Amino acid sequence: MAYKKLPSLKIIFIVILSVLCFTSSAQSKKRDVLYSRPDIDITQLEKKVHTLINKERTKKGLSALRWDESLHKVARKHSQDMVERNFFSHNDPDGRGFNDRYKADGIECKIRIGDTIHMGAENISQDNLFRSYSYVNGKRVFNWNSEDEIADSIVKQWMSSKAHRANIMTPYFKRQGIGVALSADGKIYVTENFC
């Protein structure tokens, strides 16, 4: 009788061992994902922010903003400058603002409404690649954001701010450029330029 149970115990043991190996391998892959920084396609992220901005505008009956490559380049340069020179402001460390950046890139934004000429506007935002982090066996483990979550968070920040929201909802703006840059420590800098 004991002789017949022995092969079935071996089979059970092999099945349990296989399940443990598979589970360990899956956990190891999951752990690697948590430890490694995600690949963010900043061009795709910029387009997602652009799309969400237009959704907010069309909800209020405003026209969608056209993607403007010149404004995009100015916005991207400003975001990259904030990363490289470690600042977060509409004015760079040399005191230049968005109008100076427009002029430097040959962009002339003059929108006449009645007797007033409007010169464009700029929104900036800073966020993180991760929502949170914890420590596992002395190693920091991140809860990473997806591109969609990052785009959503940025637009929500702007829509929650009276001044940023006003820029987004300005009816006479017809085009925009979004520029994203990522820092080595996981910060995301976003600039939105309007005309």
Tab-separated table of C-alpha atoms in Angstrom:
chain	number	residue	atom	x	y	z
A	1	MET	CA	0.000	0.000	0.000
A	2	ALA	CA	2.798	2.473	0.909
A	3	TYR	CA	4.524	1.602	-2.368
A	4	LYS	CA	1.501	2.828	-4.434
A	5	LYS	CA	1.256	6.163	-2.557
A	6	LEU	CA	4.915	6.987	-3.125
A	7	PRO	CA	4.616	7.766	-6.871
A	8	SER	CA	1.544	9.963	-6.243
A	9	LEU	CA	3.467	11.873	-3.531
A	10	LYS	CA	6.307	12.418	-6.005
A	11	ILE	CA	3.830	13.807	-8.558
A	12	ILE	CA	2.287	16.138	-5.960
A	13	PHE	CA	5.761	17.281	-4.902
A	14	ILE	CA	6.752	17.999	-8.531
A	15	VAL	CA	3.511	19.938	-9.143
A	16	ILE	CA	4.040	22.044	-5.989
A	17	LEU	CA	7.657	22.701	-6.911
A	18	SER	CA	6.636	23.771	-10.441
A	19	VAL	CA	3.987	26.166	-9.086
A	20	LEU	CA	6.504	27.687	-6.652
A	21	CYS	CA	9.078	28.181	-9.421
A	22	PHE	CA	6.491	29.777	-11.712
A	23	THR	CA	5.235	32.085	-8.913
A	24	SER	CA	8.776	33.047	-7.984
A	25	SER	CA	9.582	33.814	-11.622
A	26	ALA	CA	6.426	35.935	-12.013
A	27	GLN	CA	7.189	37.839	-8.807
A	28	SER	CA	10.751	38.386	-9.960
A	29	LYS	CA	9.502	39.850	-13.266
A	30	LYS	CA	7.027	42.058	-11.384
A	31	ARG	CA	9.809	43.195	-9.036
A	32	ASP	CA	12.013	44.081	-12.018
A	33	VAL	CA	9.213	46.225	-13.434
A	34	LEU	CA	8.844	48.046	-10.102
A	35	TYR	CA	12.571	48.709	-9.829
A	36	SER	CA	13.145	49.817	-13.424
A	37	ARG	CA	12.100	53.274	-14.640
A	38	PRO	CA	9.410	53.105	-17.356
A	39	ASP	CA	10.123	54.188	-20.901
A	40	ILE	CA	8.123	57.351	-21.515
A	41	ASP	CA	7.729	58.556	-25.077
A	42	ILE	CA	7.704	62.315	-24.511
A	43	THR	CA	6.345	63.035	-28.003
A	44	GLN	CA	3.403	60.738	-27.319
A	45	LEU	CA	2.927	62.282	-23.856
A	46	GLU	CA	2.870	65.784	-25.375
A	47	LYS	CA	0.161	64.722	-27.840
A	48	LYS	CA	-1.886	63.150	-25.010
A	49	VAL	CA	-1.772	66.408	-23.025
A	50	HIS	CA	-2.781	68.306	-26.198
A	51	THR	CA	-5.756	65.975	-26.722
A	52	LEU	CA	-6.919	66.323	-23.096
A	53	ILE	CA	-6.660	70.126	-23.275
A	54	ASN	CA	-8.890	70.100	-26.345
A	55	LYS	CA	-11.402	67.845	-24.581
A	56	GLU	CA	-11.640	70.433	-21.794
A	57	ARG	CA	-12.154	73.228	-24.319
A	58	THR	CA	-14.776	71.417	-26.368
A	59	LYS	CA	-16.717	70.552	-23.179
A	60	LYS	CA	-17.195	74.312	-22.767
A	61	GLY	CA	-18.122	74.883	-26.404
A	62	LEU	CA	-14.725	76.321	-27.404
A	63	SER	CA	-12.855	75.407	-30.557
A	64	ALA	CA	-10.046	72.863	-30.325
A	65	LEU	CA	-6.524	74.292	-30.391
A	66	ARG	CA	-4.377	73.379	-33.408
A	67	TRP	CA	-1.020	71.760	-32.724
A	68	ASP	CA	1.645	74.315	-33.624
A	69	GLU	CA	5.136	72.968	-34.268
A	70	SER	CA	6.846	76.320	-33.596
A	71	LEU	CA	5.117	76.714	-30.220
A	72	HIS	CA	5.919	73.072	-29.471
A	73	LYS	CA	9.647	73.682	-30.062
A	74	VAL	CA	9.635	76.737	-27.757
A	75	ALA	CA	7.752	74.772	-25.091
A	76	ARG	CA	10.064	71.747	-25.342
A	77	LYS	CA	13.166	73.981	-25.087
A	78	HIS	CA	11.799	75.693	-21.966
A	79	SER	CA	10.972	72.374	-20.283
A	80	GLN	CA	14.442	71.057	-21.136
A	81	ASP	CA	16.033	74.264	-19.821
A	82	MET	CA	14.174	73.834	-16.507
A	83	VAL	CA	15.591	70.295	-16.238
A	84	GLU	CA	19.146	71.260	-17.193
A	85	ARG	CA	19.370	74.375	-15.029
A	86	ASN	CA	17.213	72.998	-12.191
A	87	PHE	CA	14.554	75.705	-11.919
A	88	PHE	CA	10.771	75.827	-12.177
A	89	SER	CA	9.445	79.165	-13.367
A	90	HIS	CA	8.024	81.039	-16.335
A	91	ASN	CA	11.173	83.172	-16.219
A	92	ASP	CA	14.497	81.452	-16.747
A	93	PRO	CA	17.506	82.224	-14.497
A	94	ASP	CA	18.497	84.986	-16.958
A	95	GLY	CA	15.113	86.695	-16.482
A	96	ARG	CA	13.662	85.791	-19.908
A	97	GLY	CA	9.949	85.008	-20.143
A	98	PHE	CA	7.814	83.317	-22.769
A	99	ASN	CA	7.597	86.449	-24.958
A	100	ASP	CA	11.410	86.505	-25.101
A	101	ARG	CA	11.423	82.835	-26.084
A	102	TYR	CA	8.795	83.480	-28.786
A	103	LYS	CA	10.900	86.311	-30.257
A	104	ALA	CA	14.115	84.248	-30.128
A	105	ASP	CA	12.397	81.543	-32.236
A	106	GLY	CA	10.771	83.997	-34.645
A	107	ILE	CA	7.211	83.577	-33.340
A	108	GLU	CA	5.025	86.660	-33.496
A	109	CYS	CA	1.809	86.283	-31.547
A	110	LYS	CA	-0.465	89.303	-31.749
A	111	ILE	CA	-4.172	88.670	-31.419
A	112	ARG	CA	-6.338	91.766	-31.755
A	113	ILE	CA	-9.606	91.753	-29.823
A	114	GLY	CA	-11.228	95.184	-30.171
A	115	ASP	CA	-8.612	97.751	-29.172
A	116	THR	CA	-6.501	95.240	-27.272
A	117	ILE	CA	-3.648	93.155	-28.649
A	118	HIS	CA	-2.999	89.877	-26.815
A	119	MET	CA	0.480	88.333	-26.950
A	120	GLY	CA	-0.135	84.668	-26.062
A	121	ALA	CA	0.297	82.840	-22.781
A	122	GLU	CA	2.140	80.003	-21.074
A	123	ASN	CA	1.346	77.283	-18.557
A	124	ILE	CA	3.996	75.191	-16.801
A	125	SER	CA	3.677	72.096	-14.642
A	126	GLN	CA	5.923	69.766	-12.706
A	127	ASP	CA	4.970	66.192	-11.866
A	128	ASN	CA	6.664	62.854	-11.154
A	129	LEU	CA	7.085	59.610	-13.054
A	130	PHE	CA	5.919	57.824	-9.891
A	131	ARG	CA	2.907	58.140	-7.569
A	132	SER	CA	4.696	56.797	-4.533
A	133	TYR	CA	7.547	54.583	-3.417
A	134	SER	CA	8.328	52.245	-0.553
A	135	TYR	CA	11.291	50.198	0.600
A	136	VAL	CA	11.547	46.433	0.106
A	137	ASN	CA	14.628	44.727	1.544
A	138	GLY	CA	16.341	48.111	1.760
A	139	LYS	CA	15.720	48.925	-1.908
A	140	ARG	CA	13.379	51.693	-3.062
A	141	VAL	CA	10.425	50.372	-5.088
A	142	PHE	CA	8.365	52.798	-7.175
A	143	ASN	CA	4.691	52.838	-8.072
A	144	TRP	CA	5.162	54.211	-11.610
A	145	ASN	CA	2.640	56.319	-13.514
A	146	SER	CA	1.635	55.463	-17.076
A	147	GLU	CA	1.743	58.075	-19.863
A	148	ASP	CA	-2.054	58.374	-19.648
A	149	GLU	CA	-1.921	58.936	-15.873
A	150	ILE	CA	0.799	61.569	-16.245
A	151	ALA	CA	-1.126	63.439	-18.967
A	152	ASP	CA	-4.318	63.304	-16.909
A	153	SER	CA	-2.527	64.560	-13.785
A	154	ILE	CA	-0.952	67.505	-15.617
A	155	VAL	CA	-4.230	68.645	-17.166
A	156	LYS	CA	-6.055	68.237	-13.831
A	157	GLN	CA	-3.412	70.421	-12.143
A	158	TRP	CA	-3.897	73.148	-14.729
A	159	MET	CA	-7.680	72.915	-14.651
A	160	SER	CA	-7.593	73.209	-10.833
A	161	SER	CA	-5.638	76.478	-11.032
A	162	LYS	CA	-7.633	79.628	-11.832
A	163	ALA	CA	-4.857	81.273	-13.905
A	164	HIS	CA	-3.864	78.112	-15.819
A	165	ARG	CA	-7.493	77.244	-16.479
A	166	ALA	CA	-8.107	80.788	-17.779
A	167	ASN	CA	-5.294	80.355	-20.321
A	168	ILE	CA	-6.724	77.010	-21.464
A	169	MET	CA	-10.241	78.465	-21.746
A	170	THR	CA	-9.258	81.681	-23.532
A	171	PRO	CA	-11.574	81.671	-26.560
A	172	TYR	CA	-9.314	83.664	-28.907
A	173	PHE	CA	-6.345	81.280	-28.641
A	174	LYS	CA	-6.306	79.074	-31.726
A	175	ARG	CA	-3.067	77.082	-31.433
A	176	GLN	CA	-0.775	75.622	-28.835
A	177	GLY	CA	2.466	73.730	-28.356
A	178	ILE	CA	3.240	71.309	-25.536
A	179	GLY	CA	6.817	70.502	-24.498
A	180	VAL	CA	7.900	67.790	-22.043
A	181	ALA	CA	11.289	67.026	-20.504
A	182	LEU	CA	12.254	64.364	-17.947
A	183	SER	CA	14.896	64.793	-15.255
A	184	ALA	CA	17.211	62.054	-14.014
A	185	ASP	CA	15.454	62.008	-10.626
A	186	GLY	CA	12.032	61.210	-12.145
A	187	LYS	CA	10.527	64.694	-12.372
A	188	ILE	CA	8.469	65.712	-15.398
A	189	TYR	CA	8.512	69.304	-16.607
A	190	VAL	CA	5.748	70.433	-18.952
A	191	THR	CA	5.334	73.734	-20.782
A	192	GLU	CA	2.232	74.736	-22.732
A	193	ASN	CA	2.465	77.772	-25.027
A	194	PHE	CA	-0.555	79.480	-26.590
A	195	CYS	CA	-1.228	81.865	-29.430
